[in-house]
Amino acid sequence: MEFAPVEVADFDTRRSKRIAMGMCCGSVCDMQILLSCEALGTNTGRYSRHSKKYAGLASEGIYLLSIGVEAFRSFFRVIADGVGLMIQPLA
């Protein structure tokens, strides 16, 4: 259930034999859905009003991505310079 009133979510959870998963409808369901991008703060866009951010990893993700981009640029420079790669055979 998503955005169900607490009373409806509670009624459904108590009357049904299936597992009730809820999102933004109180703590009455058997399980709560939590999106990792919202909880970890990796989203760089708008957050929904019902989300809760426990960490702010968006800036860290951008930093790590920039390191990865630079690593690939270095790799491509090696290839473009004609040096190639020294691949060691597996022992």
PDB file of N, CA and C in Angstrom:
ATOM      1  N   MET A   1       0.832  -1.173   0.000  1.00  0.00           N
ATOM      2  CA  MET A   1       0.000   0.000   0.000  1.00  0.00           C
ATOM      3  C   MET A   1       0.871   1.228   0.000  1.00  0.00           C
ATOM      4  N   GLU A   2       0.436   2.223  -0.748  1.00  0.00           N
ATOM      5  CA  GLU A   2       1.172   3.481  -0.779  1.00  0.00           C
ATOM      6  C   GLU A   2       0.200   4.619  -0.539  1.00  0.00           C
ATOM      7  N   PHE A   3       0.522   5.432   0.436  1.00  0.00           N
ATOM      8  CA  PHE A   3      -0.290   6.593   0.809  1.00  0.00           C
ATOM      9  C   PHE A   3      -1.710   6.226   1.228  1.00  0.00           C
ATOM     10  N   ALA A   4      -1.911   5.017   1.723  1.00  0.00           N
ATOM     11  CA  ALA A   4      -3.231   4.650   2.231  1.00  0.00           C
ATOM     12  C   ALA A   4      -3.414   5.288   3.607  1.00  0.00           C
ATOM     13  N   PRO A   5      -4.598   5.742   3.935  1.00  0.00           N
ATOM     14  CA  PRO A   5      -4.817   6.249   5.290  1.00  0.00           C
ATOM     15  C   PRO A   5      -4.481   5.158   6.310  1.00  0.00           C
ATOM     16  N   VAL A   6      -3.975   5.554   7.451  1.00  0.00           N
ATOM     17  CA  VAL A   6      -3.551   4.590   8.470  1.00  0.00           C
ATOM     18  C   VAL A   6      -4.683   3.630   8.824  1.00  0.00           C
ATOM     19  N   GLU A   7      -5.901   4.138   8.910  1.00  0.00           N
ATOM     20  CA  GLU A   7      -7.041   3.292   9.261  1.00  0.00           C
ATOM     21  C   GLU A   7      -7.267   2.203   8.207  1.00  0.00           C
ATOM     22  N   VAL A   8      -7.131   2.552   6.945  1.00  0.00           N
ATOM     23  CA  VAL A   8      -7.315   1.584   5.855  1.00  0.00           C
ATOM     24  C   VAL A   8      -6.181   0.563   5.869  1.00  0.00           C
ATOM     25  N   ALA A   9      -4.950   1.042   6.036  1.00  0.00           N
ATOM     26  CA  ALA A   9      -3.805   0.136   6.084  1.00  0.00           C
ATOM     27  C   ALA A   9      -3.909  -0.813   7.269  1.00  0.00           C
ATOM     28  N   ASP A  10      -4.339  -0.318   8.402  1.00  0.00           N
ATOM     29  CA  ASP A  10      -4.500  -1.148   9.596  1.00  0.00           C
ATOM     30  C   ASP A  10      -5.587  -2.193   9.369  1.00  0.00           C
ATOM     31  N   PHE A  11      -6.715  -1.776   8.818  1.00  0.00           N
ATOM     32  CA  PHE A  11      -7.820  -2.698   8.541  1.00  0.00           C
ATOM     33  C   PHE A  11      -7.353  -3.803   7.595  1.00  0.00           C
ATOM     34  N   ASP A  12      -6.695  -3.419   6.511  1.00  0.00           N
ATOM     35  CA  ASP A  12      -6.241  -4.397   5.526  1.00  0.00           C
ATOM     36  C   ASP A  12      -5.211  -5.351   6.122  1.00  0.00           C
ATOM     37  N   THR A  13      -4.284  -4.824   6.904  1.00  0.00           N
ATOM     38  CA  THR A  13      -3.228  -5.658   7.500  1.00  0.00           C
ATOM     39  C   THR A  13      -3.821  -6.675   8.463  1.00  0.00           C
ATOM     40  N   ARG A  14      -4.777  -6.256   9.278  1.00  0.00           N
ATOM     41  CA  ARG A  14      -5.381  -7.155  10.268  1.00  0.00           C
ATOM     42  C   ARG A  14      -6.288  -8.203   9.633  1.00  0.00           C
ATOM     43  N   ARG A  15      -6.967  -7.860   8.553  1.00  0.00           N
ATOM     44  CA  ARG A  15      -7.962  -8.767   7.953  1.00  0.00           C
ATOM     45  C   ARG A  15      -7.391  -9.706   6.896  1.00  0.00           C
ATOM     46  N   SER A  16      -6.208  -9.402   6.399  1.00  0.00           N
ATOM     47  CA  SER A  16      -5.662 -10.185   5.290  1.00  0.00           C
ATOM     48  C   SER A  16      -4.630 -11.193   5.789  1.00  0.00           C
ATOM     49  N   LYS A  17      -4.551 -12.329   5.102  1.00  0.00           N
ATOM     50  CA  LYS A  17      -3.551 -13.338   5.452  1.00  0.00           C
ATOM     51  C   LYS A  17      -2.230 -13.083   4.739  1.00  0.00           C
ATOM     52  N   ARG A  18      -2.241 -12.177   3.770  1.00  0.00           N
ATOM     53  CA  ARG A  18      -1.010 -11.871   3.047  1.00  0.00           C
ATOM     54  C   ARG A  18      -0.186 -10.847   3.831  1.00  0.00           C
ATOM     55  N   ILE A  19       1.083 -10.742   3.470  1.00  0.00           N
ATOM     56  CA  ILE A  19       1.953  -9.758   4.108  1.00  0.00           C
ATOM     57  C   ILE A  19       1.632  -8.388   3.536  1.00  0.00           C
ATOM     58  N   ALA A  20       1.417  -7.428   4.406  1.00  0.00           N
ATOM     59  CA  ALA A  20       1.102  -6.066   3.967  1.00  0.00           C
ATOM     60  C   ALA A  20       2.368  -5.216   4.017  1.00  0.00           C
ATOM     61  N   MET A  21       2.730  -4.671   2.857  1.00  0.00           N
ATOM     62  CA  MET A  21       3.869  -3.762   2.782  1.00  0.00           C
ATOM     63  C   MET A  21       3.331  -2.354   2.608  1.00  0.00           C
ATOM     64  N   GLY A  22       3.850  -1.446   3.402  1.00  0.00           N
ATOM     65  CA  GLY A  22       3.353  -0.086   3.355  1.00  0.00           C
ATOM     66  C   GLY A  22       4.424   0.931   3.029  1.00  0.00           C
ATOM     67  N   MET A  23       3.970   2.014   2.429  1.00  0.00           N
ATOM     68  CA  MET A  23       4.837   3.143   2.145  1.00  0.00           C
ATOM     69  C   MET A  23       4.025   4.400   2.421  1.00  0.00           C
ATOM     70  N   CYS A  24       4.424   5.105   3.449  1.00  0.00           N
ATOM     71  CA  CYS A  24       3.762   6.361   3.826  1.00  0.00           C
ATOM     72  C   CYS A  24       2.335   6.143   4.307  1.00  0.00           C
ATOM     73  N   CYS A  25       2.103   5.062   5.021  1.00  0.00           N
ATOM     74  CA  CYS A  25       0.759   4.844   5.562  1.00  0.00           C
ATOM     75  C   CYS A  25       0.839   4.376   7.017  1.00  0.00           C
ATOM     76  N   GLY A  26       1.839   4.866   7.720  1.00  0.00           N
ATOM     77  CA  GLY A  26       1.967   4.548   9.136  1.00  0.00           C
ATOM     78  C   GLY A  26       2.730   3.256   9.373  1.00  0.00           C
ATOM     79  N   SER A  27       2.803   2.883  10.623  1.00  0.00           N
ATOM     80  CA  SER A  27       3.579   1.701  11.012  1.00  0.00           C
ATOM     81  C   SER A  27       2.704   0.479  11.250  1.00  0.00           C
ATOM     82  N   VAL A  28       1.493   0.479  10.712  1.00  0.00           N
ATOM     83  CA  VAL A  28       0.561  -0.613  10.973  1.00  0.00           C
ATOM     84  C   VAL A  28       0.754  -1.811  10.049  1.00  0.00           C
ATOM     85  N   CYS A  29       1.500  -1.652   8.980  1.00  0.00           N
ATOM     86  CA  CYS A  29       1.723  -2.758   8.037  1.00  0.00           C
ATOM     87  C   CYS A  29       2.774  -3.711   8.579  1.00  0.00           C
ATOM     88  N   ASP A  30       2.855  -4.886   7.962  1.00  0.00           N
ATOM     89  CA  ASP A  30       3.847  -5.881   8.379  1.00  0.00           C
ATOM     90  C   ASP A  30       5.260  -5.451   8.013  1.00  0.00           C
ATOM     91  N   MET A  31       5.385  -4.735   6.913  1.00  0.00           N
ATOM     92  CA  MET A  31       6.688  -4.282   6.427  1.00  0.00           C
ATOM     93  C   MET A  31       6.576  -2.843   5.950  1.00  0.00           C
ATOM     94  N   GLN A  32       7.692  -2.132   5.993  1.00  0.00           N
ATOM     95  CA  GLN A  32       7.752  -0.771   5.468  1.00  0.00           C
ATOM     96  C   GLN A  32       8.717  -0.743   4.290  1.00  0.00           C
ATOM     97  N   ILE A  33       8.355  -0.032   3.256  1.00  0.00           N
ATOM     98  CA  ILE A  33       9.207   0.118   2.087  1.00  0.00           C
ATOM     99  C   ILE A  33      10.052   1.367   2.275  1.00  0.00           C
ATOM    100  N   LEU A  34      11.341   1.225   2.049  1.00  0.00           N
ATOM    101  CA  LEU A  34      12.260   2.349   2.149  1.00  0.00           C
ATOM    102  C   LEU A  34      13.146   2.333   0.912  1.00  0.00           C
ATOM    103  N   LEU A  35      13.143   3.388   0.146  1.00  0.00           N
ATOM    104  CA  LEU A  35      13.957   3.465  -1.054  1.00  0.00           C
ATOM    105  C   LEU A  35      15.368   3.881  -0.671  1.00  0.00           C
ATOM    106  N   SER A  36      16.355   3.108  -1.122  1.00  0.00           N
ATOM    107  CA  SER A  36      17.736   3.384  -0.717  1.00  0.00           C
ATOM    108  C   SER A  36      18.212   4.734  -1.225  1.00  0.00           C
ATOM    109  N   CYS A  37      17.778   5.161  -2.412  1.00  0.00           N
ATOM    110  CA  CYS A  37      18.233   6.450  -2.931  1.00  0.00           C
ATOM    111  C   CYS A  37      17.748   7.598  -2.060  1.00  0.00           C
ATOM    112  N   GLU A  38      16.608   7.446  -1.435  1.00  0.00           N
ATOM    113  CA  GLU A  38      16.108   8.485  -0.525  1.00  0.00           C
ATOM    114  C   GLU A  38      16.766   8.362   0.844  1.00  0.00           C
ATOM    115  N   ALA A  39      16.868   7.159   1.367  1.00  0.00           N
ATOM    116  CA  ALA A  39      17.442   6.970   2.703  1.00  0.00           C
ATOM    117  C   ALA A  39      18.918   7.347   2.747  1.00  0.00           C
ATOM    118  N   LEU A  40      19.658   7.026   1.677  1.00  0.00           N
ATOM    119  CA  LEU A  40      21.089   7.315   1.654  1.00  0.00           C
ATOM    120  C   LEU A  40      21.401   8.700   1.120  1.00  0.00           C
ATOM    121  N   GLY A  41      20.393   9.375   0.597  1.00  0.00           N
ATOM    122  CA  GLY A  41      20.608  10.730   0.093  1.00  0.00           C
ATOM    123  C   GLY A  41      21.431  10.770  -1.171  1.00  0.00           C
ATOM    124  N   THR A  42      21.287   9.759  -2.042  1.00  0.00           N
ATOM    125  CA  THR A  42      22.039   9.747  -3.295  1.00  0.00           C
ATOM    126  C   THR A  42      21.302  10.456  -4.420  1.00  0.00           C
ATOM    127  N   ASN A  43      20.066  10.785  -4.211  1.00  0.00           N
ATOM    128  CA  ASN A  43      19.269  11.483  -5.204  1.00  0.00           C
ATOM    129  C   ASN A  43      19.714  12.940  -5.267  1.00  0.00           C
ATOM    130  N   THR A  44      19.988  13.436  -6.462  1.00  0.00           N
ATOM    131  CA  THR A  44      20.366  14.838  -6.600  1.00  0.00           C
ATOM    132  C   THR A  44      19.178  15.703  -6.991  1.00  0.00           C
ATOM    133  N   GLY A  45      18.057  15.090  -7.194  1.00  0.00           N
ATOM    134  CA  GLY A  45      16.855  15.833  -7.573  1.00  0.00           C
ATOM    135  C   GLY A  45      15.962  16.093  -6.369  1.00  0.00           C
ATOM    136  N   ARG A  46      14.705  16.249  -6.640  1.00  0.00           N
ATOM    137  CA  ARG A  46      13.715  16.551  -5.619  1.00  0.00           C
ATOM    138  C   ARG A  46      13.369  15.290  -4.834  1.00  0.00           C
ATOM    139  N   TYR A  47      13.204  15.434  -3.535  1.00  0.00           N
ATOM    140  CA  TYR A  47      12.776  14.323  -2.677  1.00  0.00           C
ATOM    141  C   TYR A  47      11.281  14.462  -2.413  1.00  0.00           C
ATOM    142  N   SER A  48      10.599  13.339  -2.377  1.00  0.00           N
ATOM    143  CA  SER A  48       9.169  13.384  -2.080  1.00  0.00           C
ATOM    144  C   SER A  48       8.964  13.776  -0.618  1.00  0.00           C
ATOM    145  N   ARG A  49       7.819  14.312  -0.320  1.00  0.00           N
ATOM    146  CA  ARG A  49       7.562  14.832   1.032  1.00  0.00           C
ATOM    147  C   ARG A  49       7.535  13.735   2.095  1.00  0.00           C
ATOM    148  N   HIS A  50       7.304  12.497   1.682  1.00  0.00           N
ATOM    149  CA  HIS A  50       7.211  11.405   2.645  1.00  0.00           C
ATOM    150  C   HIS A  50       8.545  10.693   2.869  1.00  0.00           C
ATOM    151  N   SER A  51       9.578  11.064   2.098  1.00  0.00           N
ATOM    152  CA  SER A  51      10.855  10.371   2.237  1.00  0.00           C
ATOM    153  C   SER A  51      11.618  10.883   3.452  1.00  0.00           C
ATOM    154  N   LYS A  52      12.546  10.076   3.916  1.00  0.00           N
ATOM    155  CA  LYS A  52      13.399  10.478   5.026  1.00  0.00           C
ATOM    156  C   LYS A  52      14.835  10.177   4.634  1.00  0.00           C
ATOM    157  N   LYS A  53      15.663  11.207   4.715  1.00  0.00           N
ATOM    158  CA  LYS A  53      17.064  11.068   4.337  1.00  0.00           C
ATOM    159  C   LYS A  53      17.881  10.859   5.611  1.00  0.00           C
ATOM    160  N   TYR A  54      18.581   9.724   5.684  1.00  0.00           N
ATOM    161  CA  TYR A  54      19.410   9.396   6.845  1.00  0.00           C
ATOM    162  C   TYR A  54      20.875   9.753   6.619  1.00  0.00           C
ATOM    163  N   ALA A  55      21.254   9.965   5.366  1.00  0.00           N
ATOM    164  CA  ALA A  55      22.628  10.335   5.026  1.00  0.00           C
ATOM    165  C   ALA A  55      22.577  11.224   3.790  1.00  0.00           C
ATOM    166  N   GLY A  56      23.644  11.919   3.520  1.00  0.00           N
ATOM    167  CA  GLY A  56      23.732  12.784   2.346  1.00  0.00           C
ATOM    168  C   GLY A  56      24.874  12.364   1.448  1.00  0.00           C
ATOM    169  N   LEU A  57      24.693  11.266   0.725  1.00  0.00           N
ATOM    170  CA  LEU A  57      25.778  10.711  -0.082  1.00  0.00           C
ATOM    171  C   LEU A  57      25.829  11.236  -1.511  1.00  0.00           C
ATOM    172  N   ALA A  58      24.942  12.126  -1.883  1.00  0.00           N
ATOM    173  CA  ALA A  58      24.935  12.620  -3.264  1.00  0.00           C
ATOM    174  C   ALA A  58      26.265  13.268  -3.616  1.00  0.00           C
ATOM    175  N   SER A  59      26.791  14.103  -2.749  1.00  0.00           N
ATOM    176  CA  SER A  59      28.059  14.767  -3.051  1.00  0.00           C
ATOM    177  C   SER A  59      29.203  13.765  -3.094  1.00  0.00           C
ATOM    178  N   GLU A  60      29.170  12.755  -2.241  1.00  0.00           N
ATOM    179  CA  GLU A  60      30.206  11.711  -2.269  1.00  0.00           C
ATOM    180  C   GLU A  60      30.132  10.921  -3.567  1.00  0.00           C
ATOM    181  N   GLY A  61      28.923  10.643  -4.027  1.00  0.00           N
ATOM    182  CA  GLY A  61      28.754   9.912  -5.275  1.00  0.00           C
ATOM    183  C   GLY A  61      29.289  10.690  -6.455  1.00  0.00           C
ATOM    184  N   ILE A  62      29.054  11.995  -6.470  1.00  0.00           N
ATOM    185  CA  ILE A  62      29.571  12.845  -7.539  1.00  0.00           C
ATOM    186  C   ILE A  62      31.094  12.850  -7.501  1.00  0.00           C
ATOM    187  N   TYR A  63      31.663  12.924  -6.313  1.00  0.00           N
ATOM    188  CA  TYR A  63      33.117  12.900  -6.157  1.00  0.00           C
ATOM    189  C   TYR A  63      33.694  11.576  -6.670  1.00  0.00           C
ATOM    190  N   LEU A  64      33.101  10.458  -6.263  1.00  0.00           N
ATOM    191  CA  LEU A  64      33.584   9.143  -6.709  1.00  0.00           C
ATOM    192  C   LEU A  64      33.434   8.978  -8.220  1.00  0.00           C
ATOM    193  N   LEU A  65      32.354   9.487  -8.769  1.00  0.00           N
ATOM    194  CA  LEU A  65      32.154   9.420 -10.210  1.00  0.00           C
ATOM    195  C   LEU A  65      33.242  10.206 -10.938  1.00  0.00           C
ATOM    196  N   SER A  66      33.608  11.361 -10.404  1.00  0.00           N
ATOM    197  CA  SER A  66      34.662  12.153 -11.045  1.00  0.00           C
ATOM    198  C   SER A  66      36.000  11.414 -11.023  1.00  0.00           C
ATOM    199  N   ILE A  67      36.279  10.671  -9.963  1.00  0.00           N
ATOM    200  CA  ILE A  67      37.500   9.856  -9.906  1.00  0.00           C
ATOM    201  C   ILE A  67      37.454   8.771 -10.975  1.00  0.00           C
ATOM    202  N   GLY A  68      36.314   8.127 -11.125  1.00  0.00           N
ATOM    203  CA  GLY A  68      36.150   7.093 -12.144  1.00  0.00           C
ATOM    204  C   GLY A  68      36.310   7.645 -13.547  1.00  0.00           C
ATOM    205  N   VAL A  69      35.735   8.822 -13.800  1.00  0.00           N
ATOM    206  CA  VAL A  69      35.855   9.449 -15.120  1.00  0.00           C
ATOM    207  C   VAL A  69      37.322   9.742 -15.420  1.00  0.00           C
ATOM    208  N   GLU A  70      38.054  10.271 -14.450  1.00  0.00           N
ATOM    209  CA  GLU A  70      39.474  10.565 -14.649  1.00  0.00           C
ATOM    210  C   GLU A  70      40.275   9.286 -14.890  1.00  0.00           C
ATOM    211  N   ALA A  71      39.935   8.220 -14.214  1.00  0.00           N
ATOM    212  CA  ALA A  71      40.624   6.937 -14.435  1.00  0.00           C
ATOM    213  C   ALA A  71      40.426   6.464 -15.869  1.00  0.00           C
ATOM    214  N   PHE A  72      39.197   6.561 -16.388  1.00  0.00           N
ATOM    215  CA  PHE A  72      38.956   6.160 -17.770  1.00  0.00           C
ATOM    216  C   PHE A  72      39.654   7.090 -18.754  1.00  0.00           C
ATOM    217  N   ARG A  73      39.727   8.371 -18.446  1.00  0.00           N
ATOM    218  CA  ARG A  73      40.460   9.296 -19.318  1.00  0.00           C
ATOM    219  C   ARG A  73      41.931   8.893 -19.396  1.00  0.00           C
ATOM    220  N   SER A  74      42.500   8.537 -18.263  1.00  0.00           N
ATOM    221  CA  SER A  74      43.895   8.082 -18.243  1.00  0.00           C
ATOM    222  C   SER A  74      44.060   6.826 -19.086  1.00  0.00           C
ATOM    223  N   PHE A  75      43.147   5.902 -18.945  1.00  0.00           N
ATOM    224  CA  PHE A  75      43.171   4.663 -19.725  1.00  0.00           C
ATOM    225  C   PHE A  75      43.122   4.976 -21.225  1.00  0.00           C
ATOM    226  N   PHE A  76      42.212   5.865 -21.628  1.00  0.00           N
ATOM    227  CA  PHE A  76      42.076   6.196 -23.041  1.00  0.00           C
ATOM    228  C   PHE A  76      43.313   6.925 -23.572  1.00  0.00           C
ATOM    229  N   ARG A  77      43.963   7.741 -22.730  1.00  0.00           N
ATOM    230  CA  ARG A  77      45.202   8.404 -23.146  1.00  0.00           C
ATOM    231  C   ARG A  77      46.298   7.381 -23.428  1.00  0.00           C
ATOM    232  N   VAL A  78      46.375   6.353 -22.577  1.00  0.00           N
ATOM    233  CA  VAL A  78      47.372   5.296 -22.784  1.00  0.00           C
ATOM    234  C   VAL A  78      47.122   4.610 -24.120  1.00  0.00           C
ATOM    235  N   ILE A  79      45.890   4.298 -24.416  1.00  0.00           N
ATOM    236  CA  ILE A  79      45.546   3.643 -25.673  1.00  0.00           C
ATOM    237  C   ILE A  79      45.834   4.579 -26.852  1.00  0.00           C
ATOM    238  N   ALA A  80      45.440   5.840 -26.734  1.00  0.00           N
ATOM    239  CA  ALA A  80      45.640   6.801 -27.817  1.00  0.00           C
ATOM    240  C   ALA A  80      47.117   7.044 -28.089  1.00  0.00           C
ATOM    241  N   ASP A  81      47.946   6.976 -27.072  1.00  0.00           N
ATOM    242  CA  ASP A  81      49.390   7.169 -27.243  1.00  0.00           C
ATOM    243  C   ASP A  81      50.053   5.953 -27.862  1.00  0.00           C
ATOM    244  N   GLY A  82      49.318   4.874 -28.059  1.00  0.00           N
ATOM    245  CA  GLY A  82      49.858   3.684 -28.683  1.00  0.00           C
ATOM    246  C   GLY A  82      50.719   2.837 -27.770  1.00  0.00           C
ATOM    247  N   VAL A  83      50.692   3.139 -26.505  1.00  0.00           N
ATOM    248  CA  VAL A  83      51.502   2.381 -25.554  1.00  0.00           C
ATOM    249  C   VAL A  83      50.897   1.011 -25.332  1.00  0.00           C
ATOM    250  N   GLY A  84      49.581   0.957 -25.340  1.00  0.00           N
ATOM    251  CA  GLY A  84      48.897  -0.313 -25.094  1.00  0.00           C
ATOM    252  C   GLY A  84      48.943  -0.687 -23.629  1.00  0.00           C
ATOM    253  N   LEU A  85      48.485  -1.842 -23.344  1.00  0.00           N
ATOM    254  CA  LEU A  85      48.444  -2.314 -21.970  1.00  0.00           C
ATOM    255  C   LEU A  85      49.367  -3.508 -21.807  1.00  0.00           C
ATOM    256  N   MET A  86      50.041  -3.540 -20.724  1.00  0.00           N
ATOM    257  CA  MET A  86      50.894  -4.681 -20.399  1.00  0.00           C
ATOM    258  C   MET A  86      50.041  -5.669 -19.609  1.00  0.00           C
ATOM    259  N   ILE A  87      49.584  -6.704 -20.258  1.00  0.00           N
ATOM    260  CA  ILE A  87      48.725  -7.688 -19.588  1.00  0.00           C
ATOM    261  C   ILE A  87      49.592  -8.851 -19.132  1.00  0.00           C
ATOM    262  N   GLN A  88      49.525  -9.135 -17.873  1.00  0.00           N
ATOM    263  CA  GLN A  88      50.278 -10.239 -17.303  1.00  0.00           C
ATOM    264  C   GLN A  88      49.468 -11.524 -17.471  1.00  0.00           C
ATOM    265  N   PRO A  89      50.108 -12.614 -17.940  1.00  0.00           N
ATOM    266  CA  PRO A  89      49.361 -13.885 -18.035  1.00  0.00           C
ATOM    267  C   PRO A  89      49.018 -14.403 -16.647  1.00  0.00           C
ATOM    268  N   LEU A  90      47.898 -15.083 -16.578  1.00  0.00           N
ATOM    269  CA  LEU A  90      47.488 -15.670 -15.295  1.00  0.00           C
ATOM    270  C   LEU A  90      48.431 -16.812 -14.941  1.00  0.00           C
ATOM    271  N   ALA A  91      48.775 -16.890 -13.670  1.00  0.00           N
ATOM    272  CA  ALA A  91      49.705 -17.948 -13.222  1.00  0.00           C
ATOM    273  C   ALA A  91      48.967 -19.245 -12.999  1.00  0.00           C
TER     274      ALA A  91
END
